[in-house]
mmCIF file of C-alpha atoms and ligand atoms in Angstrom:
data_model
loop_
_atom_site.group_PDB
_atom_site.id
_atom_site.type_symbol
_atom_site.label_atom_id
_atom_site.label_comp_id
_atom_site.label_asym_id
_atom_site.label_seq_id
_atom_site.Cartn_x
_atom_site.Cartn_y
_atom_site.Cartn_z
ATOM 1 C CA UNK A 1 130.526 40.564 165.669
ATOM 2 C CA UNK A 2 131.069 36.960 166.496
ATOM 3 C CA UNK A 3 131.422 34.228 163.914
ATOM 4 C CA UNK A 4 130.662 31.152 165.961
ATOM 5 C CA UNK A 5 131.295 27.583 164.835
ATOM 6 C CA UNK A 6 128.400 25.500 166.168
ATOM 7 C CA UNK A 7 129.592 22.001 165.255
ATOM 8 C CA UNK A 8 128.281 19.562 162.720
ATOM 9 C CA UNK A 9 124.838 18.734 164.076
ATOM 10 C CA UNK A 10 125.175 17.526 167.654
ATOM 11 C CA UNK A 11 124.290 20.356 170.085
ATOM 12 C CA UNK A 12 127.011 18.935 172.350
ATOM 13 C CA UNK A 13 129.626 19.919 169.762
ATOM 14 C CA UNK A 14 129.194 23.498 170.976
ATOM 15 C CA UNK A 15 132.356 24.469 172.872
ATOM 16 C CA UNK A 16 132.651 26.288 176.193
ATOM 17 C CA UNK A 17 134.175 29.202 174.261
ATOM 18 C CA UNK A 18 131.123 29.277 171.963
ATOM 19 C CA UNK A 19 128.768 29.276 174.952
ATOM 20 C CA UNK A 20 130.628 32.252 176.402
ATOM 21 C CA UNK A 21 130.252 34.097 173.085
ATOM 22 C CA UNK A 22 126.576 33.120 172.637
ATOM 23 C CA UNK A 23 125.848 34.785 175.967
ATOM 24 C CA UNK A 24 127.181 38.129 174.734
ATOM 25 C CA UNK A 25 125.096 38.290 171.564
ATOM 26 C CA UNK A 26 122.105 40.595 171.038
ATOM 27 C CA UNK A 27 121.251 39.679 167.436
ATOM 28 C CA UNK A 28 121.720 36.327 165.717
ATOM 29 C CA UNK A 29 121.724 36.527 161.932
ATOM 30 C CA UNK A 30 120.143 33.396 160.508
ATOM 31 C CA UNK A 31 120.952 33.049 156.840
ATOM 32 C CA UNK A 32 118.679 30.664 155.000
ATOM 33 C CA UNK A 33 120.807 29.285 152.195
ATOM 34 C CA UNK A 34 117.944 27.638 150.345
ATOM 35 C CA UNK A 35 119.632 24.268 150.037
ATOM 36 C CA UNK A 36 120.303 24.537 153.745
ATOM 37 C CA UNK A 37 116.903 23.753 155.094
ATOM 38 C CA UNK A 38 114.710 24.288 158.085
ATOM 39 C CA UNK A 39 116.411 21.511 160.125
ATOM 40 C CA UNK A 40 119.718 23.378 160.051
ATOM 41 C CA UNK A 41 118.082 26.629 161.148
ATOM 42 C CA UNK A 42 116.195 24.763 163.891
ATOM 43 C CA UNK A 43 119.474 23.495 165.380
ATOM 44 C CA UNK A 44 120.732 27.078 165.627
ATOM 45 C CA UNK A 45 117.624 28.094 167.555
ATOM 46 C CA UNK A 46 117.916 25.029 169.786
ATOM 47 C CA UNK A 47 121.538 25.871 170.576
ATOM 48 C CA UNK A 48 120.541 29.402 171.632
ATOM 49 C CA UNK A 49 117.718 28.113 173.826
ATOM 50 C CA UNK A 50 119.945 25.504 175.397
ATOM 51 C CA UNK A 51 123.063 27.545 176.120
ATOM 52 C CA UNK A 52 121.943 31.145 176.614
ATOM 53 C CA UNK A 53 121.189 31.932 180.205
ATOM 54 C CA UNK A 54 117.481 32.306 181.008
ATOM 55 C CA UNK A 55 116.437 35.946 181.156
ATOM 56 C CA UNK A 56 119.062 37.150 178.681
ATOM 57 C CA UNK A 57 117.375 39.018 175.821
ATOM 58 C CA UNK A 58 118.389 38.248 172.250
ATOM 59 C CA UNK A 59 116.693 38.228 168.868
ATOM 60 C CA UNK A 60 116.958 36.527 165.508
ATOM 61 C CA UNK A 61 117.128 38.305 162.174
ATOM 62 C CA UNK A 62 116.361 35.915 159.341
ATOM 63 C CA UNK A 63 117.447 36.620 155.798
ATOM 64 C CA UNK A 64 117.451 34.566 152.619
ATOM 65 C CA UNK A 65 120.835 34.068 150.974
ATOM 66 C CA UNK A 66 120.767 35.522 147.445
ATOM 67 C CA UNK A 67 119.907 32.928 144.814
ATOM 68 C CA UNK A 68 122.771 31.863 142.570
ATOM 69 C CA UNK A 69 122.120 31.623 138.856
ATOM 70 C CA UNK A 70 123.403 28.095 138.163
ATOM 71 C CA UNK A 71 122.125 28.150 134.600
ATOM 72 C CA UNK A 72 124.143 31.184 133.477
ATOM 73 C CA UNK A 73 126.565 30.607 130.586
ATOM 74 C CA UNK A 74 129.118 32.964 132.128
ATOM 75 C CA UNK A 75 129.840 30.854 135.230
ATOM 76 C CA UNK A 76 132.482 33.172 136.728
ATOM 77 C CA UNK A 77 130.343 36.266 136.208
ATOM 78 C CA UNK A 78 127.365 34.529 137.838
ATOM 79 C CA UNK A 79 129.464 33.537 140.869
ATOM 80 C CA UNK A 80 130.828 37.066 141.175
ATOM 81 C CA UNK A 81 127.345 38.581 140.993
ATOM 82 C CA UNK A 82 126.178 36.173 143.678
ATOM 83 C CA UNK A 83 129.166 37.025 145.934
ATOM 84 C CA UNK A 84 128.459 40.738 145.532
ATOM 85 C CA UNK A 85 124.800 40.233 146.398
ATOM 86 C CA UNK A 86 125.747 38.259 149.482
ATOM 87 C CA UNK A 87 128.260 40.915 150.547
ATOM 88 C CA UNK A 88 125.569 43.607 150.123
ATOM 89 C CA UNK A 89 123.177 41.558 152.229
ATOM 90 C CA UNK A 90 125.627 40.967 155.091
ATOM 91 C CA UNK A 91 126.803 44.563 154.927
ATOM 92 C CA UNK A 92 123.200 45.675 155.408
ATOM 93 C CA UNK A 93 122.822 43.393 158.436
ATOM 94 C CA UNK A 94 125.965 44.768 160.035
ATOM 95 C CA UNK A 95 124.995 48.380 159.207
ATOM 96 C CA UNK A 96 121.563 47.888 160.828
ATOM 97 C CA UNK A 97 123.067 46.628 164.078
ATOM 98 C CA UNK A 98 122.443 49.343 166.678
ATOM 99 C CA UNK A 99 125.589 50.934 168.127
ATOM 100 C CA UNK A 100 127.007 48.911 170.997
ATOM 101 C CA UNK A 101 125.051 45.762 170.152
ATOM 102 C CA UNK A 102 126.748 42.471 169.355
ATOM 103 C CA UNK A 103 125.739 40.428 166.330
ATOM 104 C CA UNK A 104 126.634 36.848 165.482
ATOM 105 C CA UNK A 105 126.704 34.485 162.549
ATOM 106 C CA UNK A 106 126.292 30.874 163.651
ATOM 107 C CA UNK A 107 128.341 28.839 161.212
ATOM 108 C CA UNK A 108 127.863 25.115 160.647
ATOM 109 C CA UNK A 109 130.902 23.078 161.733
ATOM 110 C CA UNK A 110 133.982 25.288 161.757
ATOM 111 C CA UNK A 111 134.027 28.723 160.076
ATOM 112 C CA UNK A 112 137.404 27.998 158.437
ATOM 113 C CA UNK A 113 136.184 25.092 156.340
ATOM 114 C CA UNK A 114 134.080 25.472 153.173
ATOM 115 C CA UNK A 115 132.176 28.441 154.500
ATOM 116 C CA UNK A 116 132.073 31.907 152.965
ATOM 117 C CA UNK A 117 131.255 34.007 156.034
ATOM 118 C CA UNK A 118 134.835 35.084 156.832
ATOM 119 C CA UNK A 119 135.569 36.064 153.225
ATOM 120 C CA UNK A 120 132.373 38.112 153.070
ATOM 121 C CA UNK A 121 133.305 39.947 156.279
ATOM 122 C CA UNK A 122 136.779 40.661 154.868
ATOM 123 C CA UNK A 123 135.168 42.118 151.772
ATOM 124 C CA UNK A 124 132.839 44.305 153.867
ATOM 125 C CA UNK A 125 135.850 45.580 155.820
ATOM 126 C CA UNK A 126 137.681 46.263 152.536
ATOM 127 C CA UNK A 127 134.731 48.301 151.217
ATOM 128 C CA UNK A 128 134.973 50.383 154.401
ATOM 129 C CA UNK A 129 131.361 51.572 154.452
ATOM 130 C CA UNK A 130 130.541 50.079 157.860
ATOM 131 C CA UNK A 131 132.829 49.670 160.835
ATOM 132 C CA UNK A 132 132.914 46.539 162.925
ATOM 133 C CA UNK A 133 135.240 44.248 164.820
ATOM 134 C CA UNK A 134 134.920 40.516 164.690
ATOM 135 C CA UNK A 135 136.084 37.463 166.569
ATOM 136 C CA UNK A 136 135.988 33.897 165.300
ATOM 137 C CA UNK A 137 135.114 30.984 167.563
ATOM 138 C CA UNK A 138 136.244 27.643 166.113
ATOM 139 C CA UNK A 139 133.805 24.754 165.928
ATOM 140 C CA UNK A 140 133.931 20.997 165.520
ATOM 141 C CA UNK A 141 133.910 20.393 161.775
ATOM 142 C CA UNK A 142 132.181 17.545 159.999
ATOM 143 C CA UNK A 143 135.700 16.229 159.346
ATOM 144 C CA UNK A 144 136.581 15.952 163.043
ATOM 145 C CA UNK A 145 133.147 14.547 163.849
ATOM 146 C CA UNK A 146 133.489 11.897 161.115
ATOM 147 C CA UNK A 147 136.932 10.757 162.283
ATOM 148 C CA UNK A 148 135.765 10.581 165.887
ATOM 149 C CA UNK A 149 132.672 8.522 165.085
ATOM 150 C CA UNK A 150 134.770 6.044 163.085
ATOM 151 C CA UNK A 151 137.388 6.132 165.839
ATOM 152 C CA UNK A 152 140.186 6.670 163.298
ATOM 153 C CA UNK A 153 142.883 9.300 162.863
ATOM 154 C CA UNK A 154 142.727 11.305 159.626
ATOM 155 C CA UNK A 155 146.290 10.274 158.757
ATOM 156 C CA UNK A 156 148.851 7.625 159.616
ATOM 157 C CA UNK A 157 152.055 9.078 161.156
ATOM 158 C CA UNK A 158 153.753 11.650 158.929
ATOM 159 C CA UNK A 159 151.265 11.334 156.058
ATOM 160 C CA UNK A 160 149.577 14.261 154.327
ATOM 161 C CA UNK A 161 145.816 14.841 154.310
ATOM 162 C CA UNK A 162 143.900 16.706 151.648
ATOM 163 C CA UNK A 163 140.394 18.066 152.212
ATOM 164 C CA UNK A 164 138.569 18.512 148.937
ATOM 165 C CA UNK A 165 135.221 18.543 147.180
ATOM 166 C CA UNK A 166 133.391 15.879 145.220
ATOM 167 C CA UNK A 167 133.824 17.988 142.086
ATOM 168 C CA UNK A 168 137.623 17.950 142.466
ATOM 169 C CA UNK A 169 137.756 14.248 143.299
ATOM 170 C CA UNK A 170 136.337 13.637 139.820
ATOM 171 C CA UNK A 171 139.906 14.280 138.540
ATOM 172 C CA UNK A 172 141.046 11.263 140.593
ATOM 173 C CA UNK A 173 142.944 10.822 143.860
ATOM 174 C CA UNK A 174 145.706 13.449 144.116
ATOM 175 C CA UNK A 175 149.296 12.238 143.742
ATOM 176 C CA UNK A 176 151.429 12.066 146.855
ATOM 177 C CA UNK A 177 148.491 12.252 149.248
ATOM 178 C CA UNK A 178 147.474 9.136 151.149
ATOM 179 C CA UNK A 179 144.419 10.540 152.917
ATOM 180 C CA UNK A 180 141.667 12.505 151.209
ATOM 181 C CA UNK A 181 138.599 13.884 152.952
ATOM 182 C CA UNK A 182 135.727 14.638 150.592
ATOM 183 C CA UNK A 183 132.966 17.132 151.362
ATOM 184 C CA UNK A 184 130.239 18.751 149.262
ATOM 185 C CA UNK A 185 129.830 15.669 147.091
ATOM 186 C CA UNK A 186 126.305 15.704 145.694
ATOM 187 C CA UNK A 187 127.389 13.495 142.796
ATOM 188 C CA UNK A 188 129.006 10.539 144.617
ATOM 189 C CA UNK A 189 132.453 10.973 143.081
ATOM 190 C CA UNK A 190 133.719 7.969 145.092
ATOM 191 C CA UNK A 191 131.869 5.641 142.722
ATOM 192 C CA UNK A 192 134.455 6.318 139.994
ATOM 193 C CA UNK A 193 137.513 5.802 142.225
ATOM 194 C CA UNK A 194 139.111 2.481 141.321
ATOM 195 C CA UNK A 195 142.188 2.771 143.594
ATOM 196 C CA UNK A 196 142.999 0.446 146.438
ATOM 197 C CA UNK A 197 141.688 2.586 149.307
ATOM 198 C CA UNK A 198 139.710 2.232 152.496
ATOM 199 C CA UNK A 199 136.670 4.439 152.949
ATOM 200 C CA UNK A 200 135.194 5.898 156.134
ATOM 201 C CA UNK A 201 131.853 7.384 155.147
ATOM 202 C CA UNK A 202 129.358 9.247 157.322
ATOM 203 C CA UNK A 203 126.076 11.034 156.739
ATOM 204 C CA UNK A 204 124.326 13.377 159.192
ATOM 205 C CA UNK A 205 127.190 12.666 161.591
ATOM 206 C CA UNK A 206 126.389 13.662 165.166
ATOM 207 C CA UNK A 207 122.618 13.731 164.642
ATOM 208 C CA UNK A 208 119.890 11.166 165.354
ATOM 209 C CA UNK A 209 119.978 10.262 161.646
ATOM 210 C CA UNK A 210 123.693 9.450 161.628
ATOM 211 C CA UNK A 211 124.842 6.745 159.219
ATOM 212 C CA UNK A 212 128.352 5.278 159.133
ATOM 213 C CA UNK A 213 129.862 2.783 156.681
ATOM 214 C CA UNK A 214 133.521 1.791 156.423
ATOM 215 C CA UNK A 215 135.685 -0.778 154.692
ATOM 216 C CA UNK A 216 137.583 -1.427 151.508
ATOM 217 C CA UNK A 217 136.094 1.039 148.963
ATOM 218 C CA UNK A 218 135.686 -1.418 146.121
ATOM 219 C CA UNK A 219 133.807 -3.859 148.356
ATOM 220 C CA UNK A 220 131.789 -1.149 150.111
ATOM 221 C CA UNK A 221 130.788 1.434 147.509
ATOM 222 C CA UNK A 222 127.578 -0.356 146.543
ATOM 223 C CA UNK A 223 126.490 -0.405 150.195
ATOM 224 C CA UNK A 224 127.271 3.292 150.632
ATOM 225 C CA UNK A 225 125.292 4.071 147.483
ATOM 226 C CA UNK A 226 122.296 2.090 148.749
ATOM 227 C CA UNK A 227 122.351 3.473 152.323
ATOM 228 C CA UNK A 228 122.852 7.009 150.999
ATOM 229 C CA UNK A 229 119.998 6.768 148.484
ATOM 230 C CA UNK A 230 117.509 5.481 151.024
ATOM 231 C CA UNK A 231 118.464 8.149 153.613
ATOM 232 C CA UNK A 232 118.215 10.858 150.967
ATOM 233 C CA UNK A 233 114.789 9.622 149.874
ATOM 234 C CA UNK A 234 113.598 9.520 153.489
ATOM 235 C CA UNK A 235 114.905 12.943 154.545
ATOM 236 C CA UNK A 236 114.778 14.769 151.222
ATOM 237 C CA UNK A 237 118.385 15.982 151.493
ATOM 238 C CA UNK A 238 121.873 14.686 152.221
ATOM 239 C CA UNK A 239 124.940 15.810 154.168
ATOM 240 C CA UNK A 240 127.805 13.343 153.855
ATOM 241 C CA UNK A 241 131.575 13.388 154.225
ATOM 242 C CA UNK A 242 134.104 10.624 153.727
ATOM 243 C CA UNK A 243 137.760 9.824 154.206
ATOM 244 C CA UNK A 244 139.573 7.802 151.538
ATOM 245 C CA UNK A 245 142.857 6.281 152.697
ATOM 246 C CA UNK A 246 145.323 4.470 150.439
ATOM 247 C CA UNK A 247 145.888 0.938 151.698
ATOM 248 C CA UNK A 248 149.463 -0.015 152.514
ATOM 249 C CA UNK A 249 150.920 -2.820 150.392
ATOM 250 C CA UNK A 250 150.709 -6.009 152.445
HETATM 251 C C1 SAM B 301 129.217 24.076 153.178
HETATM 252 S S1 SAM B 301 130.097 22.728 153.880
HETATM 253 C C2 SAM B 301 130.247 23.280 155.525
HETATM 254 C C3 SAM B 301 131.345 22.596 156.301
HETATM 255 C C4 SAM B 301 131.430 23.079 157.742
HETATM 256 N N1 SAM B 301 131.910 24.453 157.826
HETATM 257 C C5 SAM B 301 132.294 22.170 158.607
HETATM 258 O O1 SAM B 301 133.250 22.669 159.228
HETATM 259 O O2 SAM B 301 131.992 20.969 158.695
HETATM 260 C C6 SAM B 301 128.826 21.507 153.928
HETATM 261 C C7 SAM B 301 129.393 20.093 153.811
HETATM 262 O O3 SAM B 301 129.889 19.705 155.081
HETATM 263 C C8 SAM B 301 129.693 18.318 155.255
HETATM 264 N N2 SAM B 301 128.880 18.128 156.472
HETATM 265 C C9 SAM B 301 128.423 19.087 157.286
HETATM 266 N N3 SAM B 301 127.801 18.556 158.350
HETATM 267 C C10 SAM B 301 127.886 17.212 158.208
HETATM 268 C C11 SAM B 301 127.446 16.108 158.993
HETATM 269 N N4 SAM B 301 126.790 16.294 160.154
HETATM 270 N N5 SAM B 301 127.714 14.861 158.554
HETATM 271 C C12 SAM B 301 128.388 14.659 157.394
HETATM 272 N N6 SAM B 301 128.819 15.660 156.614
HETATM 273 C C13 SAM B 301 128.570 16.921 157.010
HETATM 274 C C14 SAM B 301 129.043 17.777 153.986
HETATM 275 O O4 SAM B 301 130.070 17.310 153.133
HETATM 276 C C15 SAM B 301 128.389 19.017 153.433
HETATM 277 O O5 SAM B 301 128.228 18.919 152.036
#
């Protein structure tokens, strides 16, 4: 199996190493995650068409990711049930792969960052019911793409960086960390941050719909909120990431 990072939306994020792997694959597993919509699946197909040599046979197997019960009272139990269902699903895909054929999961961005595929494969290996080998091909994450588009480093020399979620940012900026990258923030946690920080915000980075806003957070948050809301209304969904950096005392 290959777990291939495909980058954050620009087909040119695909690395030479990924292209080499794509050309060895017989079956691409396309997992429809529900909130991940048709546009994200379309990019995966486009990448295959663009980078796989003409004449090479391959096929797609599409499956729907198990639904997660977000209303359940027992949150941990619901998450565990959902993880088990997903492991069963992926295990079935791997078990159905004919002997000698190569399968691949095409993972958005980089497989090491806020993606469950590698943990699921570890769990399948632990269960020991199906045998497989896997190789991971790194991809350009939304974090790298965001920093590049803003033409900024993620940290000033020697400083720490924390990558976190919108839900965790709700507890405030972490102590001792000058640079915080926020992903998976459906609830705009930046609106409640009152610290003296600069923000580098990006939505749909690397795609034709890319939006970038940067500046002092307190003077910029209203603009981000407005730009974000109108893009979300237009497209029906939102993918944004931002870097918050403490300003140095002048
Ligand atoms: C489930 S995580 C997947 C991250 C991915 N593995 C990576 O390396 O970028 C999805 C989150 O990544 C971020 N994201 C992914 N693609 C993005 C893009 N093109 N522009 C901005 N943010 C993006 C958003 O914060 C989104 O909520």
